Amino acid sequence: MASRSPLVCASNCLQNILFRDAFTISRVLTCYQPVRYRKRSSRHPEWFVRRRGKSFDEGLTQENKQFIKDLTVEQYKNKPSPLKEEPLERGEWDLRTRRTGVLALKIGVIPQWRKDGTKIETTLLQIIDNHVIRYSPPEKFAQSAGWKPWWGRKYGSVVVGALSCEPHLFSKEYNNLFTEAGVPPKRKMTRFLVSPNAAIQPGLPLTAMHFRVGDYIDAQAKTIDYGFQGVVKRHGMKGGPASHGGTKWHRRMGGTGGGGDMAGIWKGKKMPGHMGADWNFAKGLRILRINTKYNVLYVTGTTPGGNHCYVRIMDTCLPNRRREIQNHPPMPTFYPEDVKDPIEEEYFDETLFDFKEPSIEYIDEESNK
């Protein structure tokens, strides 16, 4: 058997080392996966203002409590309202317009029927006592603490509040936030990004007529909080067998990580943990019915969160669901003086059946002759 020269053996070893290193590097590069996990934080942001003040049982009588309520109402009546000043210039609608949204309360899910008899599920969202609290133009909003760099400097900020409450329930710092708008303190507030042509004046009320029947909206809310859950309920895993060797691992997840060069547990691995209480979107929901008396929207499908939770409603961001320029929504919101005809109590979609109308019509053939 012929012996190999030392030079040939050295070259073969070098090739093996280079091939092994190249294979390992390519495996590391091709096996990269994006991180799919969320960091939960209970720390308040920089702009947080303490809402609740220290409450004391002062032993006030009913007459004194009523006197304090009447005095508070008189103070708000005498405050100068920003609506008495010159209104902001109303811009024109274009395809890149971003209007303000509203805060609604989720009532529940009820069925509706179309004219052809098909049944659809709709979610009831009630817009309760919405007012514009503050408007910040793009140049001012870019200098605030809540501004994010990825938003850019082309959008302003509109703060909307819902559900008026008595001032003595909140702290002095929180009540001062509503001085500019001239409205009572709100139980819930949120912020929307708006384009400069959709600037809106503080103190202006927002109702269900901010939208129209047939419009598409996006709903954002916190999902139902289920607490700590296992992988079967949290991620829908199958679990172990019910019998035939399955001992104490019927609802377990199985293996968590592999071996080899990429041994270990990667970030984003589906495991037991906290389920729910996360902000989630439901996009492209269509408005089928509007009740102007109680400010209720009937939208298709379901929205995140349970009943009696707050839902942020805004114009949809889906490009194929946006309104055209000729059929744009009211800018920047609905003004009663823009409508000549009286406002009806309910508006229905053309495909939705109104139960006030007859469902069956009988025609006498002899009378037609």
Short mmCIF file of C-alpha atoms in Angstrom, two decimals:
data_model
loop_
_atom_site.label_atom_id
_atom_site.label_comp_id
_atom_site.label_asym_id
_atom_site.label_seq_id
_atom_site.Cartn_x
_atom_site.Cartn_y
_atom_site.Cartn_z
CA MET A 1 0.00 0.00 0.00
CA ALA A 2 1.50 3.28 -1.10
CA SER A 3 2.02 5.81 1.66
CA ARG A 4 0.81 9.38 1.26
CA SER A 5 3.20 12.25 1.42
CA PRO A 6 3.00 14.67 4.37
CA LEU A 7 2.03 17.48 1.97
CA VAL A 8 -1.05 15.58 0.72
CA CYS A 9 -2.17 14.76 4.28
CA ALA A 10 -1.78 18.39 5.34
CA SER A 11 -3.83 19.61 2.36
CA ASN A 12 -6.62 17.10 3.11
CA CYS A 13 -6.76 18.19 6.75
CA LEU A 14 -6.90 21.84 5.70
CA GLN A 15 -9.80 21.13 3.32
CA ASN A 16 -11.72 19.31 6.04
CA ILE A 17 -11.23 22.19 8.47
CA LEU A 18 -12.31 24.81 5.93
CA PHE A 19 -15.34 22.75 4.87
CA ARG A 20 -16.40 22.23 8.49
CA ASP A 21 -16.04 25.94 9.33
CA ALA A 22 -17.91 27.01 6.18
CA PHE A 23 -20.72 24.56 6.90
CA THR A 24 -21.00 25.75 10.50
CA ILE A 25 -21.04 29.44 9.52
CA SER A 26 -23.65 28.90 6.81
CA ARG A 27 -25.78 26.94 9.26
CA VAL A 28 -25.62 29.74 11.79
CA LEU A 29 -26.58 32.33 9.18
CA THR A 30 -29.42 30.34 7.63
CA CYS A 31 -30.90 29.18 10.96
CA TYR A 32 -31.46 32.71 12.28
CA GLN A 33 -35.03 33.39 13.31
CA PRO A 34 -36.57 36.72 14.36
CA VAL A 35 -37.34 37.22 18.02
CA ARG A 36 -41.04 36.68 18.74
CA TYR A 37 -41.55 37.76 22.30
CA ARG A 38 -42.84 40.81 24.13
CA LYS A 39 -41.39 42.55 27.11
CA ARG A 40 -44.01 43.29 29.72
CA SER A 41 -43.38 46.40 31.76
CA SER A 42 -45.42 47.90 34.58
CA ARG A 43 -43.43 51.13 34.70
CA HIS A 44 -45.31 54.33 33.96
CA PRO A 45 -44.20 56.39 30.92
CA GLU A 46 -42.57 59.81 31.20
CA TRP A 47 -45.79 61.70 30.53
CA PHE A 48 -47.82 59.81 33.17
CA VAL A 49 -49.98 61.99 35.44
CA ARG A 50 -51.38 60.66 38.68
CA ARG A 51 -55.14 60.27 38.27
CA ARG A 52 -56.50 59.40 41.67
CA GLY A 53 -56.03 61.71 44.63
CA LYS A 54 -56.10 60.84 48.31
CA SER A 55 -59.71 60.30 49.35
CA PHE A 56 -60.87 61.00 52.89
CA ASP A 57 -64.20 60.32 54.52
CA GLU A 58 -65.06 63.86 55.58
CA GLY A 59 -68.56 62.96 56.71
CA LEU A 60 -70.34 65.45 54.45
CA THR A 61 -74.10 65.59 54.50
CA GLN A 62 -76.20 65.22 51.38
CA GLU A 63 -76.84 68.97 51.29
CA ASN A 64 -73.11 69.73 51.37
CA LYS A 65 -72.40 67.18 48.64
CA GLN A 66 -75.10 68.70 46.45
CA PHE A 67 -73.67 72.17 47.11
CA ILE A 68 -70.21 71.02 45.97
CA LYS A 69 -71.67 69.53 42.78
CA ASP A 70 -73.58 72.72 41.97
CA LEU A 71 -70.48 74.81 42.62
CA THR A 72 -68.44 72.63 40.28
CA VAL A 73 -71.03 72.99 37.53
CA GLU A 74 -70.99 76.78 37.90
CA GLN A 75 -67.21 76.83 37.65
CA TYR A 76 -67.28 74.90 34.38
CA LYS A 77 -70.02 77.14 33.01
CA ASN A 78 -67.93 80.25 33.60
CA LYS A 79 -64.79 78.80 32.01
CA PRO A 80 -63.96 80.16 28.54
CA SER A 81 -64.61 77.55 25.88
CA PRO A 82 -62.16 77.19 22.97
CA LEU A 83 -65.15 76.69 20.66
CA LYS A 84 -66.03 80.38 21.06
CA GLU A 85 -62.74 81.31 19.43
CA GLU A 86 -62.08 81.22 15.71
CA PRO A 87 -62.28 77.59 14.50
CA LEU A 88 -59.34 75.91 12.83
CA GLU A 89 -59.22 75.87 9.07
CA ARG A 90 -60.89 72.77 7.69
CA GLY A 91 -58.73 70.90 5.22
CA GLU A 92 -59.70 68.85 2.20
CA TRP A 93 -59.71 65.08 2.01
CA ASP A 94 -57.06 63.13 0.11
CA LEU A 95 -55.96 59.50 0.07
CA ARG A 96 -53.26 60.14 2.70
CA THR A 97 -55.56 61.89 5.15
CA ARG A 98 -55.54 60.54 8.68
CA ARG A 99 -58.49 61.64 10.81
CA THR A 100 -58.88 61.37 14.54
CA GLY A 101 -60.55 58.35 16.09
CA VAL A 102 -63.00 57.88 18.95
CA LEU A 103 -63.23 55.90 22.18
CA ALA A 104 -66.11 53.45 22.42
CA LEU A 105 -67.45 50.98 24.94
CA LYS A 106 -68.01 47.42 23.77
CA ILE A 107 -71.57 46.38 24.61
CA GLY A 108 -71.63 42.87 23.16
CA VAL A 109 -72.28 40.77 20.06
CA ILE A 110 -75.74 40.33 18.51
CA PRO A 111 -76.89 38.88 15.17
CA GLN A 112 -78.24 40.84 12.23
CA TRP A 113 -79.88 39.63 9.03
CA ARG A 114 -79.40 40.71 5.46
CA LYS A 115 -82.22 41.10 2.99
CA ASP A 116 -81.42 37.74 1.40
CA GLY A 117 -81.89 36.01 4.79
CA THR A 118 -78.24 35.37 5.68
CA LYS A 119 -77.30 35.82 9.33
CA ILE A 120 -74.21 37.81 10.34
CA GLU A 121 -72.64 38.57 13.71
CA THR A 122 -72.16 42.22 14.62
CA THR A 123 -70.45 43.94 17.55
CA LEU A 124 -72.09 46.90 19.29
CA LEU A 125 -69.74 49.79 20.09
CA GLN A 126 -71.17 52.77 21.97
CA ILE A 127 -69.41 56.15 21.74
CA ILE A 128 -70.03 57.72 25.16
CA ASP A 129 -69.41 61.43 25.74
CA ASN A 130 -66.34 61.88 23.52
CA HIS A 131 -64.61 65.27 23.39
CA VAL A 132 -61.37 66.53 21.89
CA ILE A 133 -59.07 67.41 24.79
CA ARG A 134 -55.97 68.70 23.03
CA TYR A 135 -54.49 69.12 19.58
CA SER A 136 -50.73 69.36 18.97
CA PRO A 137 -49.42 70.27 15.49
CA PRO A 138 -46.61 68.15 14.01
CA GLU A 139 -43.81 70.55 14.96
CA LYS A 140 -45.00 70.71 18.58
CA PHE A 141 -45.79 67.01 18.86
CA ALA A 142 -42.28 66.06 17.66
CA GLN A 143 -40.83 67.77 20.76
CA SER A 144 -43.09 66.01 23.27
CA ALA A 145 -42.08 63.08 25.47
CA GLY A 146 -44.54 60.65 23.87
CA TRP A 147 -43.26 61.13 20.31
CA LYS A 148 -41.64 58.14 18.59
CA PRO A 149 -38.97 58.59 15.88
CA TRP A 150 -40.56 56.07 13.51
CA TRP A 151 -43.75 58.17 13.36
CA GLY A 152 -41.95 60.91 11.48
CA ARG A 153 -42.71 64.61 11.63
CA LYS A 154 -45.70 64.65 9.29
CA TYR A 155 -48.42 63.80 11.86
CA GLY A 156 -49.89 65.76 14.72
CA SER A 157 -51.55 64.48 17.87
CA VAL A 158 -55.16 64.61 19.07
CA VAL A 159 -56.07 63.59 22.63
CA VAL A 160 -59.65 62.30 22.98
CA GLY A 161 -61.43 61.74 26.29
CA ALA A 162 -64.55 59.70 27.05
CA LEU A 163 -67.08 59.46 29.89
CA SER A 164 -67.20 62.65 31.98
CA CYS A 165 -66.81 62.29 35.75
CA GLU A 166 -66.88 64.48 38.82
CA PRO A 167 -63.64 66.42 39.47
CA HIS A 168 -63.35 65.40 43.14
CA LEU A 169 -62.67 61.81 42.05
CA PHE A 170 -59.32 62.76 40.47
CA SER A 171 -56.16 64.57 41.47
CA LYS A 172 -55.47 68.24 40.82
CA GLU A 173 -52.79 67.46 38.22
CA TYR A 174 -55.20 65.28 36.26
CA ASN A 175 -57.99 67.88 36.34
CA ASN A 176 -55.63 70.52 34.94
CA LEU A 177 -55.32 68.51 31.72
CA PHE A 178 -58.88 69.50 30.77
CA THR A 179 -58.56 73.24 31.39
CA GLU A 180 -57.71 74.00 27.76
CA ALA A 181 -60.72 72.10 26.39
CA GLY A 182 -63.18 73.51 28.94
CA VAL A 183 -64.81 70.11 29.57
CA PRO A 184 -65.19 68.04 32.77
CA PRO A 185 -62.53 65.42 33.57
CA LYS A 186 -62.78 62.22 31.58
CA ARG A 187 -62.46 58.70 32.90
CA LYS A 188 -60.54 57.47 29.85
CA MET A 189 -58.18 59.25 27.46
CA THR A 190 -56.26 58.18 24.39
CA ARG A 191 -54.21 59.72 21.61
CA PHE A 192 -54.54 59.51 17.83
CA LEU A 193 -52.11 60.56 15.11
CA VAL A 194 -53.70 62.95 12.60
CA SER A 195 -52.51 64.61 9.42
CA PRO A 196 -52.29 68.44 9.33
CA ASN A 197 -55.35 68.75 7.05
CA ALA A 198 -57.45 66.91 9.70
CA ALA A 199 -56.65 69.27 12.58
CA ILE A 200 -59.54 69.54 15.02
CA GLN A 201 -60.37 72.10 17.69
CA PRO A 202 -60.26 71.20 21.43
CA GLY A 203 -63.63 70.98 23.14
CA LEU A 204 -65.42 69.65 20.04
CA PRO A 205 -67.74 66.66 20.69
CA LEU A 206 -67.35 63.44 18.70
CA THR A 207 -70.42 61.31 18.01
CA ALA A 208 -71.33 58.24 16.00
CA MET A 209 -71.86 60.47 12.95
CA HIS A 210 -68.08 60.79 12.78
CA PHE A 211 -68.40 57.64 10.64
CA ARG A 212 -70.94 56.60 8.02
CA VAL A 213 -72.72 53.42 7.10
CA GLY A 214 -70.51 51.41 4.77
CA ASP A 215 -67.21 52.77 6.10
CA TYR A 216 -64.41 50.41 7.13
CA ILE A 217 -62.74 50.90 10.50
CA ASP A 218 -59.95 49.44 12.62
CA ALA A 219 -60.68 48.54 16.26
CA GLN A 220 -57.94 48.28 18.88
CA ALA A 221 -58.44 47.04 22.44
CA LYS A 222 -56.84 44.92 25.13
CA THR A 223 -57.59 41.23 24.89
CA ILE A 224 -59.20 39.31 27.74
CA ASP A 225 -56.79 38.62 30.59
CA TYR A 226 -56.60 34.85 31.24
CA GLY A 227 -53.62 34.95 33.60
CA PHE A 228 -51.02 32.17 33.61
CA GLN A 229 -51.99 29.38 31.20
CA GLY A 230 -50.38 26.25 29.81
CA VAL A 231 -49.35 25.55 26.24
CA VAL A 232 -52.54 23.67 25.36
CA LYS A 233 -54.76 26.68 25.99
CA ARG A 234 -52.23 29.41 25.25
CA HIS A 235 -50.80 28.07 21.97
CA GLY A 236 -53.21 25.28 21.04
CA MET A 237 -50.67 22.46 21.36
CA LYS A 238 -51.83 18.87 21.27
CA GLY A 239 -50.23 17.62 24.46
CA GLY A 240 -49.37 14.03 25.29
CA PRO A 241 -51.46 10.88 24.84
CA ALA A 242 -54.36 10.24 27.17
CA SER A 243 -53.28 6.62 27.73
CA HIS A 244 -50.80 3.99 26.47
CA GLY A 245 -47.76 5.21 28.29
CA GLY A 246 -48.78 8.79 28.94
CA THR A 247 -47.92 9.37 32.59
CA LYS A 248 -48.19 12.88 34.02
CA TRP A 249 -47.60 14.71 30.75
CA HIS A 250 -51.05 14.84 29.15
CA ARG A 251 -50.95 18.64 28.75
CA ARG A 252 -47.22 19.23 28.56
CA MET A 253 -45.32 20.74 25.67
CA GLY A 254 -42.64 18.13 25.02
CA GLY A 255 -39.14 19.05 23.86
CA THR A 256 -37.96 22.64 24.23
CA GLY A 257 -34.69 22.72 22.30
CA GLY A 258 -32.47 20.63 20.07
CA GLY A 259 -28.85 19.60 20.25
CA GLY A 260 -25.88 20.14 17.99
CA ASP A 261 -24.32 23.48 17.20
CA MET A 262 -27.55 25.41 17.86
CA ALA A 263 -28.30 23.74 21.18
CA GLY A 264 -30.38 25.72 23.65
CA ILE A 265 -33.75 27.39 23.89
CA TRP A 266 -34.29 30.26 21.48
CA LYS A 267 -36.10 33.44 22.37
CA GLY A 268 -39.72 33.33 21.36
CA LYS A 269 -40.17 29.63 22.12
CA LYS A 270 -43.84 28.85 22.82
CA MET A 271 -44.07 28.01 26.49
CA PRO A 272 -46.52 28.41 29.37
CA GLY A 273 -46.94 31.98 30.53
CA HIS A 274 -49.23 34.95 30.86
CA MET A 275 -52.06 34.91 28.31
CA GLY A 276 -54.05 37.93 27.18
CA ALA A 277 -54.07 41.57 28.34
CA ASP A 278 -52.25 42.62 25.13
CA TRP A 279 -53.21 45.34 22.67
CA ASN A 280 -54.60 43.78 19.51
CA PHE A 281 -56.11 45.05 16.25
CA ALA A 282 -59.16 43.99 14.26
CA LYS A 283 -58.83 45.62 10.85
CA GLY A 284 -61.26 46.10 8.00
CA LEU A 285 -64.54 45.98 9.98
CA ARG A 286 -67.51 47.39 8.09
CA ILE A 287 -70.18 49.57 9.70
CA LEU A 288 -73.61 48.13 8.89
CA ARG A 289 -75.83 50.19 11.16
CA ILE A 290 -75.64 53.44 13.16
CA ASN A 291 -77.95 54.50 15.98
CA THR A 292 -77.64 58.27 16.42
CA LYS A 293 -79.84 58.41 19.53
CA TYR A 294 -77.49 56.29 21.66
CA ASN A 295 -74.35 56.69 19.49
CA VAL A 296 -74.02 52.97 18.78
CA LEU A 297 -72.10 51.45 15.86
CA TYR A 298 -72.93 47.98 14.50
CA VAL A 299 -69.75 46.57 12.94
CA THR A 300 -69.16 43.21 11.29
CA GLY A 301 -67.29 40.49 13.13
CA THR A 302 -65.84 40.75 16.61
CA THR A 303 -63.35 43.09 18.26
CA PRO A 304 -60.66 42.29 20.85
CA GLY A 305 -61.52 42.42 24.53
CA GLY A 306 -64.50 41.42 26.62
CA ASN A 307 -67.77 43.22 27.19
CA HIS A 308 -67.65 46.70 28.74
CA CYS A 309 -64.05 47.29 27.66
CA TYR A 310 -62.81 50.44 25.93
CA VAL A 311 -62.12 50.18 22.20
CA ARG A 312 -60.17 52.63 20.04
CA ILE A 313 -61.93 53.13 16.69
CA MET A 314 -60.29 54.81 13.71
CA ASP A 315 -60.42 54.82 9.92
CA THR A 316 -58.97 51.66 8.45
CA CYS A 317 -55.40 51.61 7.20
CA LEU A 318 -56.05 48.90 4.60
CA PRO A 319 -55.44 50.43 1.16
CA ASN A 320 -58.20 48.45 -0.57
CA ARG A 321 -60.77 49.57 2.03
CA ARG A 322 -60.10 53.29 1.92
CA ARG A 323 -62.77 55.66 0.68
CA GLU A 324 -62.38 57.47 -2.61
CA ILE A 325 -61.99 61.24 -2.88
CA GLN A 326 -65.53 61.67 -4.21
CA ASN A 327 -67.02 59.70 -1.31
CA HIS A 328 -64.87 60.76 1.62
CA PRO A 329 -66.05 60.88 5.28
CA PRO A 330 -66.76 64.21 7.03
CA MET A 331 -63.70 66.38 7.53
CA PRO A 332 -62.36 66.60 10.18
CA THR A 333 -65.53 65.35 11.88
CA PHE A 334 -69.30 65.65 11.59
CA TYR A 335 -70.81 69.13 11.97
CA PRO A 336 -74.63 69.32 12.32
CA GLU A 337 -74.77 72.60 10.40
CA ASP A 338 -73.37 70.88 7.30
CA VAL A 339 -76.52 68.74 6.96
CA LYS A 340 -79.71 70.34 5.68
CA ASP A 341 -82.03 67.38 6.28
CA PRO A 342 -82.93 66.33 9.84
CA ILE A 343 -80.77 63.58 11.31
CA GLU A 344 -82.55 60.23 11.44
CA GLU A 345 -82.46 58.00 14.48
CA GLU A 346 -81.01 54.99 12.65
CA TYR A 347 -79.12 54.43 9.42
CA PHE A 348 -78.97 50.99 7.78
CA ASP A 349 -76.71 49.54 5.15
CA GLU A 350 -78.39 48.87 1.82
CA THR A 351 -77.86 45.11 2.27
CA LEU A 352 -79.14 45.01 5.87
CA PHE A 353 -82.77 44.21 6.66
CA ASP A 354 -84.74 46.71 8.74
CA PHE A 355 -87.29 44.98 10.98
CA LYS A 356 -89.61 47.97 10.72
CA GLU A 357 -90.21 47.04 7.10
CA PRO A 358 -92.46 44.10 6.12
CA SER A 359 -90.61 40.87 5.48
CA ILE A 360 -93.33 39.22 3.34
CA GLU A 361 -95.58 40.95 0.86
CA TYR A 362 -98.77 39.33 -0.48
CA ILE A 363 -99.94 40.41 -3.91
CA ASP A 364 -103.48 39.75 -5.02
CA GLU A 365 -103.29 38.40 -8.56
CA GLU A 366 -106.95 39.16 -9.31
CA SER A 367 -106.56 42.83 -8.43
CA ASN A 368 -103.57 43.09 -10.76
CA LYS A 369 -105.69 41.80 -13.62
#
